[in-house]
Coordinates of N, CA and C in Angstrom, one line a residue:
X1 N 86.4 116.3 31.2 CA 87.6 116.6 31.8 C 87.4 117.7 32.9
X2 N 86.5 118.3 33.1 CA 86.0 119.5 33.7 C 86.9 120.9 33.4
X3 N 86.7 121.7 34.5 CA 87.2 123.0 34.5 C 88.4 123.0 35.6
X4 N 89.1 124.0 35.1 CA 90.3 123.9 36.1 C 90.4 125.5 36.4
X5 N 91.0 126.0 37.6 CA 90.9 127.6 37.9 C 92.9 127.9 37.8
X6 N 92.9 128.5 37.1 CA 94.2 128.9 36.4 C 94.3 130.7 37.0
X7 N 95.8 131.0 37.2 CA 96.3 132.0 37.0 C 97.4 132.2 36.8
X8 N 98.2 134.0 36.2 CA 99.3 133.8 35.5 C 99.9 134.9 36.8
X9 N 101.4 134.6 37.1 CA 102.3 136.0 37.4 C 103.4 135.7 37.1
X10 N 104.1 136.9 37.7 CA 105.6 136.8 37.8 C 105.9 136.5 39.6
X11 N 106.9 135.8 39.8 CA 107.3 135.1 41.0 C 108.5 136.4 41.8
X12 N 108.5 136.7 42.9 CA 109.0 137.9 43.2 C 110.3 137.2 43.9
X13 N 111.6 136.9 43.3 CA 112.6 136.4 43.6 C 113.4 136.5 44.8
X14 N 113.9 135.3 45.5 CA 114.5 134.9 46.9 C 115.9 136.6 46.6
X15 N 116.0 137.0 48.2 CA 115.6 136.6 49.0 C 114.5 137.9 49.2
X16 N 113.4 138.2 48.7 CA 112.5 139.2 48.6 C 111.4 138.3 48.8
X17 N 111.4 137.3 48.1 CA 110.0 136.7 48.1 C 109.5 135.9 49.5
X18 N 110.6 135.2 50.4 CA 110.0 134.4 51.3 C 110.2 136.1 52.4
X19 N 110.9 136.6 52.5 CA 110.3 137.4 53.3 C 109.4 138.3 53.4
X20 N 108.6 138.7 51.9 CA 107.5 139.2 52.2 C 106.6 138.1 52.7
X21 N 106.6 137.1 52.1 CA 105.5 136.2 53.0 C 105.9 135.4 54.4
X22 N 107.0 135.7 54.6 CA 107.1 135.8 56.3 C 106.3 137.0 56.8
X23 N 106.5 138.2 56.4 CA 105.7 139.5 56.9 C 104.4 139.5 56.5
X24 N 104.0 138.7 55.3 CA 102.7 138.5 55.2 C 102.2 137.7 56.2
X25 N 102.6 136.6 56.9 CA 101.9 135.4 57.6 C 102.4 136.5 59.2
X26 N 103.3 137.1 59.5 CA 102.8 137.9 60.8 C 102.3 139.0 60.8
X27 N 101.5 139.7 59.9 CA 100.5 140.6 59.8 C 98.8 139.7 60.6
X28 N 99.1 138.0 60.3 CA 98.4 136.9 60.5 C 97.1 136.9 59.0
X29 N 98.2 137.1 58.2 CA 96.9 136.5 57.2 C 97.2 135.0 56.8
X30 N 95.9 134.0 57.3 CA 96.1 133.1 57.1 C 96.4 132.3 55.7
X31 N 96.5 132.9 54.9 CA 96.4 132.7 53.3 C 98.1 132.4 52.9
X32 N 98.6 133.4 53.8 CA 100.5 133.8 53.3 C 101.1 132.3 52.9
X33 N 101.7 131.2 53.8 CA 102.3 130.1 53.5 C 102.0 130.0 52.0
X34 N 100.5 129.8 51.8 CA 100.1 128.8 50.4 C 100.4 129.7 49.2
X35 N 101.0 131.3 49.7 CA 100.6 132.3 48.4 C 102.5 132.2 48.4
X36 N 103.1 132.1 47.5 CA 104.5 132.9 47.4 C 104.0 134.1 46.6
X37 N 105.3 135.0 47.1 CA 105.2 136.4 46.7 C 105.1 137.2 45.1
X38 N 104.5 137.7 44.4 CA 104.3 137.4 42.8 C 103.5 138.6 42.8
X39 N 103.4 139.2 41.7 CA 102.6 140.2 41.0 C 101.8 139.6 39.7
X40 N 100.5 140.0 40.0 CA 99.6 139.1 39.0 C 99.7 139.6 37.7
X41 N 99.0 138.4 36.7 CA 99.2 139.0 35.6 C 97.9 138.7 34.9
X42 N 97.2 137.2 35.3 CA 95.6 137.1 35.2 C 95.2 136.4 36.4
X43 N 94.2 137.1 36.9 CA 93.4 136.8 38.3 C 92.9 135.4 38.0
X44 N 92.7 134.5 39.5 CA 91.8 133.5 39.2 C 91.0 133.3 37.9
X45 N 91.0 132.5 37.0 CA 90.1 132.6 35.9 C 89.5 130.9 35.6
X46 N 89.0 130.7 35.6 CA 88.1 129.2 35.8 C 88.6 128.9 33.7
X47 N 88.9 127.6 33.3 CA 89.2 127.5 32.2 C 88.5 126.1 32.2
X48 N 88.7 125.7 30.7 CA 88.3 123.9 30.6 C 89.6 123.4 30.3
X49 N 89.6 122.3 30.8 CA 90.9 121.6 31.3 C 91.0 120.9 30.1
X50 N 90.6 120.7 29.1 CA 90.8 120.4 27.6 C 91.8 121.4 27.2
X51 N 91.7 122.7 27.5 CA 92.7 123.7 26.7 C 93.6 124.0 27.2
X52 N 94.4 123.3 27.6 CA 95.7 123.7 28.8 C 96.2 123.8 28.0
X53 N 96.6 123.0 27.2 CA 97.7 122.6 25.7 C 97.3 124.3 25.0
X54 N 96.9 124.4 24.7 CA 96.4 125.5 23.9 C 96.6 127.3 25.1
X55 N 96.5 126.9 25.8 CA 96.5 127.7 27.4 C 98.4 128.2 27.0
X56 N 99.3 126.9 27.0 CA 100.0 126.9 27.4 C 100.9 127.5 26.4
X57 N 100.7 127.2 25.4 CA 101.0 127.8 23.6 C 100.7 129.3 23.5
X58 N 99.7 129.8 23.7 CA 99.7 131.0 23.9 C 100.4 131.5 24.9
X59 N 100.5 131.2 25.7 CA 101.5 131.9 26.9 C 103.0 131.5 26.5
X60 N 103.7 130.6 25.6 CA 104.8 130.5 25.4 C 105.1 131.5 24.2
X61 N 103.9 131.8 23.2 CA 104.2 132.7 22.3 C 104.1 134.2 22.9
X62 N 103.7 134.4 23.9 CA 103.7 135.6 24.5 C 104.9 135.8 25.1
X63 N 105.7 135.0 25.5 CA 106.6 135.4 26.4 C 108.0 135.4 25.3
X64 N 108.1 134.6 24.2 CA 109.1 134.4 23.2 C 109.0 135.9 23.0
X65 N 107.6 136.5 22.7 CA 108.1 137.6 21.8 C 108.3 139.1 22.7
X66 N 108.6 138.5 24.5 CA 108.9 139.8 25.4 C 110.6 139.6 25.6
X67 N 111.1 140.2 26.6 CA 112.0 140.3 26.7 C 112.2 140.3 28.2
X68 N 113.3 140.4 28.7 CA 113.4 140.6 30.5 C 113.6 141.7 30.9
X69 N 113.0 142.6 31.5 CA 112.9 144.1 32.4 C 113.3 143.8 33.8
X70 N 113.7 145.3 33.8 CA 113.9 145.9 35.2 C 112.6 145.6 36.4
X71 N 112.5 145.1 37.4 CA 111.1 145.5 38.6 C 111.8 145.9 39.6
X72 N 111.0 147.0 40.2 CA 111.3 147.2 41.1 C 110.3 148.3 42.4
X73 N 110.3 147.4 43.5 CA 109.3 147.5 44.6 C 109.6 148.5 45.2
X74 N 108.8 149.6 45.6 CA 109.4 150.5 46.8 C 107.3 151.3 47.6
X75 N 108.0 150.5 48.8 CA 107.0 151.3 49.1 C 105.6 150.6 49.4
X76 N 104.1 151.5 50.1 CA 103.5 150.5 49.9 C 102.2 151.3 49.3
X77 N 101.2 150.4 49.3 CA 99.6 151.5 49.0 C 98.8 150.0 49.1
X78 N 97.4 150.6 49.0 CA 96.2 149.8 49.6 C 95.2 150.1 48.4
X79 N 94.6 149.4 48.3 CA 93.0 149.5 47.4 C 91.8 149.5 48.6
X80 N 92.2 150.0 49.9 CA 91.1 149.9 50.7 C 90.0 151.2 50.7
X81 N 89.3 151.6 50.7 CA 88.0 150.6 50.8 C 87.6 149.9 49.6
X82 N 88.0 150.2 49.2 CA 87.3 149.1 48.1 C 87.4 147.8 47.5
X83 N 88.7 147.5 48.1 CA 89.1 146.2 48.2 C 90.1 146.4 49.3
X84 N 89.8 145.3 50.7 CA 90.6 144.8 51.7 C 92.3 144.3 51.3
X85 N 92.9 145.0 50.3 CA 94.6 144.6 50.5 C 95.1 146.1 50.6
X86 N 96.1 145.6 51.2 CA 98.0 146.2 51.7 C 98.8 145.5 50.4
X87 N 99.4 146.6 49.9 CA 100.3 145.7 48.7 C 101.9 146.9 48.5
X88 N 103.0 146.1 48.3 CA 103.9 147.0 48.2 C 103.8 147.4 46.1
X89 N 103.9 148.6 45.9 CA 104.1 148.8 45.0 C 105.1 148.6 44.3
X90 N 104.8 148.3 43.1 CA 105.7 148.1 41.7 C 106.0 149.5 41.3
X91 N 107.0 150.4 41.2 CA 107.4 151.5 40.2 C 108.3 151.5 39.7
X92 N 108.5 150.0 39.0 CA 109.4 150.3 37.8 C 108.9 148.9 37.3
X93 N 109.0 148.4 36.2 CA 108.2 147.2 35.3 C 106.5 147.2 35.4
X94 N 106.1 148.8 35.7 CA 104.6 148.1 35.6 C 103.8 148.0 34.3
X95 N 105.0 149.2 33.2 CA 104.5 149.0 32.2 C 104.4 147.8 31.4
X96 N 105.9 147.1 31.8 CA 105.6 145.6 30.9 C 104.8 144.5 31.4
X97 N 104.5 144.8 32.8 CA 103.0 144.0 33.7 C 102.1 144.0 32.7
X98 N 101.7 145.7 32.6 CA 100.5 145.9 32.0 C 100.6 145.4 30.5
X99 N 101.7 145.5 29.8 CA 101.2 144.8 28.4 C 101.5 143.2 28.8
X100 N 102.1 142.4 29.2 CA 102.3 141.0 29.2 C 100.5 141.1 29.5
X101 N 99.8 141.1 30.6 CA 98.7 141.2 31.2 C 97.8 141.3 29.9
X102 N 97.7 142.6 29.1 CA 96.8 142.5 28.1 C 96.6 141.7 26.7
X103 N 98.3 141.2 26.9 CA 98.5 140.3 25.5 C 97.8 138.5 26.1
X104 N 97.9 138.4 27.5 CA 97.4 137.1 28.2 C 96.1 136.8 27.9
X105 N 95.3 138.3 28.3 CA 93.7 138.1 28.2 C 93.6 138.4 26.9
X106 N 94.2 138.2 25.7 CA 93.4 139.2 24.3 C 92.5 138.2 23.8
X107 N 91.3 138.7 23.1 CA 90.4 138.1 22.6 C 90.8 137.0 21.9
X108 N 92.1 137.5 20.9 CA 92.1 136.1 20.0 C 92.7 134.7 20.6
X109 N 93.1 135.2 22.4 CA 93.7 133.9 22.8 C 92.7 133.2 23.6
X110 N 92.9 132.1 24.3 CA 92.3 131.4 25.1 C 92.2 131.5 26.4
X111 N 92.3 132.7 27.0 CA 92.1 133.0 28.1 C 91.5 134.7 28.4
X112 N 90.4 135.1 27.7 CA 89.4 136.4 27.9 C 88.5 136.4 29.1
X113 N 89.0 137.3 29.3 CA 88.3 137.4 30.5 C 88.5 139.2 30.9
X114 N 87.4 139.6 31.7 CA 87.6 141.1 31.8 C 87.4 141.4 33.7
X115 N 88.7 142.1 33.8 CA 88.8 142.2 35.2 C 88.0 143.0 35.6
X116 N 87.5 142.9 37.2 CA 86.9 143.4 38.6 C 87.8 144.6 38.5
X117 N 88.4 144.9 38.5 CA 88.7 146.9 39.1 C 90.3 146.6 37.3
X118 N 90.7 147.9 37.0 CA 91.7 148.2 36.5 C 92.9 147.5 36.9
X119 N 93.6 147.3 36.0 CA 95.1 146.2 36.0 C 95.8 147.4 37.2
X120 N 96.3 146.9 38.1 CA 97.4 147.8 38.8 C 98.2 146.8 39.4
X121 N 99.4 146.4 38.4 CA 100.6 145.5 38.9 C 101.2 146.1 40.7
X122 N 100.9 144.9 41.5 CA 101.6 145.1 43.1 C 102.0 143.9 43.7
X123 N 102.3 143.6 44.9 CA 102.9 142.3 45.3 C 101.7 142.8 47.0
X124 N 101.2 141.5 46.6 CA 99.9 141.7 48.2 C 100.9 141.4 49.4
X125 N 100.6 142.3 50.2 CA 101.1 141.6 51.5 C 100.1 141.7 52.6
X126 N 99.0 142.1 52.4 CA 97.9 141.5 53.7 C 96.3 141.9 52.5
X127 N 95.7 140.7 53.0 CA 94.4 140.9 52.4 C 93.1 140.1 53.7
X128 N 92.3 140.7 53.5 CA 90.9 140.7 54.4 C 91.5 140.4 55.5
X129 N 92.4 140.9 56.4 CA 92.6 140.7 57.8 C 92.0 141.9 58.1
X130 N 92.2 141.9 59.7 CA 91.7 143.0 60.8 C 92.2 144.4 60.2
X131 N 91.1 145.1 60.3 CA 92.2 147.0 60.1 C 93.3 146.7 60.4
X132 N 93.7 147.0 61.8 CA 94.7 147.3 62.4 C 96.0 146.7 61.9
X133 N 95.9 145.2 61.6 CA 96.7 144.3 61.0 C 97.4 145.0 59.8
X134 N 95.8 145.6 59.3 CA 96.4 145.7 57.8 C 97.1 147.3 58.1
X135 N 96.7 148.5 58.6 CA 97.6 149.4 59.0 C 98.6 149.0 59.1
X136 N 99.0 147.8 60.1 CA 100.8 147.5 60.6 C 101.3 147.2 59.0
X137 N 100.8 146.4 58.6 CA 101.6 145.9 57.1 C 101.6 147.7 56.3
X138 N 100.7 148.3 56.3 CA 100.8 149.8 55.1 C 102.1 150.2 56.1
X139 N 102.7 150.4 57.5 CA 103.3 151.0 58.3 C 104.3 150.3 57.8
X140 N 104.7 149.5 58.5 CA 105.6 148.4 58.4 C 106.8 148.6 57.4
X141 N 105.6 148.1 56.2 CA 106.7 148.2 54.8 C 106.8 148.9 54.3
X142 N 106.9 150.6 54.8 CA 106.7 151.4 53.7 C 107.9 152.4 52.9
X143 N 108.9 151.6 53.9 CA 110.1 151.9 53.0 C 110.7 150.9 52.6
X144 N 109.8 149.4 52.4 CA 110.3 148.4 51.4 C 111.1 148.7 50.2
X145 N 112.3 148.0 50.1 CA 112.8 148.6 48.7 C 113.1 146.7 48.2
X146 N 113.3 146.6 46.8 CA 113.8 145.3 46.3 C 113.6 145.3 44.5
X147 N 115.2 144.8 43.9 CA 114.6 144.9 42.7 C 115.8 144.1 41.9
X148 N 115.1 143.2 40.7 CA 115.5 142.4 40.5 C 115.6 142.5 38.5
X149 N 115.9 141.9 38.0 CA 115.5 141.4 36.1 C 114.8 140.5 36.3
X150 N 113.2 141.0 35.6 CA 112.3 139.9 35.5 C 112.6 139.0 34.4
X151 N 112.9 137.7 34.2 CA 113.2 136.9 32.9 C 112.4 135.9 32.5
X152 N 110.6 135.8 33.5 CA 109.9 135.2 32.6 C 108.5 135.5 33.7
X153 N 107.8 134.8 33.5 CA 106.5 134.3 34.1 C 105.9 133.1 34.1
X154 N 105.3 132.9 34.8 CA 104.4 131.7 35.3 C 103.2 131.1 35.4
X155 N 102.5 129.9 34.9 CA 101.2 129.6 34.5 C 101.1 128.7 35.9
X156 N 99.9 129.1 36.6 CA 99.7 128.4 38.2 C 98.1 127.6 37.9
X157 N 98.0 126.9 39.0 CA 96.8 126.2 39.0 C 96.4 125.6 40.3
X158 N 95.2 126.3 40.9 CA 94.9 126.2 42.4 C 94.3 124.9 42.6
X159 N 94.6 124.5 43.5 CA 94.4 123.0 43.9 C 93.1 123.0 45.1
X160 N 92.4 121.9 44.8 CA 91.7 121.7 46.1 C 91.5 122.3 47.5
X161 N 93.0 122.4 47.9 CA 93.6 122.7 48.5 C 93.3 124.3 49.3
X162 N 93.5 125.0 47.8 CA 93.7 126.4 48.0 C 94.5 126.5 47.7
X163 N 95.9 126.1 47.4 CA 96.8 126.2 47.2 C 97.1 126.3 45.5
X164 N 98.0 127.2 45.1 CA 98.5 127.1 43.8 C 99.7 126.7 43.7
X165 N 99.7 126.1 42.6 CA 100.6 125.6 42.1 C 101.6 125.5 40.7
X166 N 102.9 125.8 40.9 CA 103.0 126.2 39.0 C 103.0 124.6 38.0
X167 N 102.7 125.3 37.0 CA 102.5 124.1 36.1 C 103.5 124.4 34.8
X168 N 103.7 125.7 34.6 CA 105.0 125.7 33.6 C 105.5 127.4 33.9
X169 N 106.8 127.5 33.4 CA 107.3 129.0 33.8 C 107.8 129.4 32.2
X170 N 107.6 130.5 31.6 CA 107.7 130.7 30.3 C 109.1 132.3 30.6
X171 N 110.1 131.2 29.9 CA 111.1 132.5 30.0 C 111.2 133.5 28.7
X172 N 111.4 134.6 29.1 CA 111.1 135.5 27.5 C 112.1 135.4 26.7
X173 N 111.9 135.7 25.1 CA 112.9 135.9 24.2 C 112.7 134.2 23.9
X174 N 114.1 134.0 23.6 CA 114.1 132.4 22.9 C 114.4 131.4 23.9
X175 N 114.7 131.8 25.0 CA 114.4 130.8 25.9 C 115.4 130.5 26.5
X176 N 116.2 130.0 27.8 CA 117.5 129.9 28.3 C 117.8 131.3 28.9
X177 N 118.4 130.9 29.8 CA 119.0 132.1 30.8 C 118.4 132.7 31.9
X178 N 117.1 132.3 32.0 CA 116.0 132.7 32.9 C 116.6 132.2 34.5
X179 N 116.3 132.6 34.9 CA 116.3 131.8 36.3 C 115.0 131.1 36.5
X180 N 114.6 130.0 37.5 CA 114.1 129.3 37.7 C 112.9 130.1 38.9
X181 N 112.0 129.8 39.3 CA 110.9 130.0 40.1 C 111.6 130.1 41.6
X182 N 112.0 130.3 42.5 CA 112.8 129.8 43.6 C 111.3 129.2 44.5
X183 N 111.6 128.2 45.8 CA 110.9 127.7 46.6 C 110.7 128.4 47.2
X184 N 109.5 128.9 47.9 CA 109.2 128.9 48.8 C 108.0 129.1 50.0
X185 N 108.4 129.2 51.2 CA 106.9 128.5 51.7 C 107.0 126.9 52.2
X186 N 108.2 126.5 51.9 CA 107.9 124.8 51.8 C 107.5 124.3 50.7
X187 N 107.5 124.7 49.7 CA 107.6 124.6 48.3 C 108.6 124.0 47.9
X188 N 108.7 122.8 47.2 CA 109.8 122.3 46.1 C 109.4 123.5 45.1
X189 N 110.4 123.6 44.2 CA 110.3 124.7 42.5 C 109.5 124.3 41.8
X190 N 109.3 123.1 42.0 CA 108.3 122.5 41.1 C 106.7 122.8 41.1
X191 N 107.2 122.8 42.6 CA 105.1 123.5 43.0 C 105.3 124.9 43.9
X192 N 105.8 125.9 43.4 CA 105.9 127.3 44.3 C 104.1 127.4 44.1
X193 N 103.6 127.9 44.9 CA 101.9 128.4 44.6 C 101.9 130.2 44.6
X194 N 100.7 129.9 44.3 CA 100.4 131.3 44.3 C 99.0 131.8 44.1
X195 N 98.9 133.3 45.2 CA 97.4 133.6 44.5 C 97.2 134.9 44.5
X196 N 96.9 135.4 43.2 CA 96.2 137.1 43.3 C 95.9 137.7 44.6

């Protein structure tokens, strides 16, 4: 069956999400269209496409047993130099990022894996473009404000393409009441994408 490259977030809800990636795609990072706006929760992670079922079970039992929180964006910061992104900050839901995040990767589930730099829940809005570009995006948005009730998360799967795609959205608690992924990008709901 081979391997398939999976990742998890939360979807950053209309009308916040298509206009960060409007402002993402004229900073000109070519990537914006295919990314909708989202805060990660497991980076790219290469899996075997035998355990999706099992992929998918664990992430349903993770989210039954969360609930829906407050997010909320203000502001922006950079991981540069050490890593090429502009990202507006999360200060408020980063602590439930950070545990959803460590219950996704735990050993006893099917998806371990140990991250490249420290978990720090953000929403990208420019990565490996020009300096200057990425200065306008740290300038730009830096009195971004936006904030919503997060009521679930999302299991994606990058396509040939480049493109991600969701494959199921896991609402917390027992299920019902969530809102739905919104489109966008040219996205049906069905396939919003996304990438860390």
């Amino acid at each position: 069956m081979g391997t398939v490259t999976l990742g998890v977030s939360i979807a950053v809800p209309e009308p916040y999400g298509s206009l960060l990636q409007e402002r993402r795609a004229s900073f000109g990072d070519p990537a914006a269209y295919g990314i909708p706006t989202h805060v990660t929760l497991l980076p790219p992670t290469e899996a075997d496409a035998a355990a999706l079922s099992a992929i998918e079970a664990h992430l349903a039992q993770i989210a039954t047993a969360g609930r829906a929180f407050p997010m909320r964006l203000s502001g922006t910061g950079t991981f540069r130099p050490l890593s090429p992104v502009v990202f507006v900050q999360v200060v408020e839901g980063a602590s439930a990022c950070s545990w959803l995040q460590k219950r996704i990767r735990e050993a006893s589930g099917p998806l371990v894996r140990e991250l490249q730099f420290p978990y720090h829940p953000h929403v990208t809005v420019a990565h490996g473009i020009a300096e200057d570009a990425m200065d306008r995006a740290y300038e730009e948005l830096s009195t971004y404000e936006a904030a919503w009730t997060c009521g679930s998360f999302a299991l994606y799967e990058q396509g040939a393409d480049s493109v991600w795609r969701k494959i199921n959205e896991f609402p917390f608690g027992a299920g019902g009441g969530a809102p739905s992924v919104p489109a966008q990008g040219g996205y049906s709901v069905d396939q919003p994408s996304l990438q860390p």
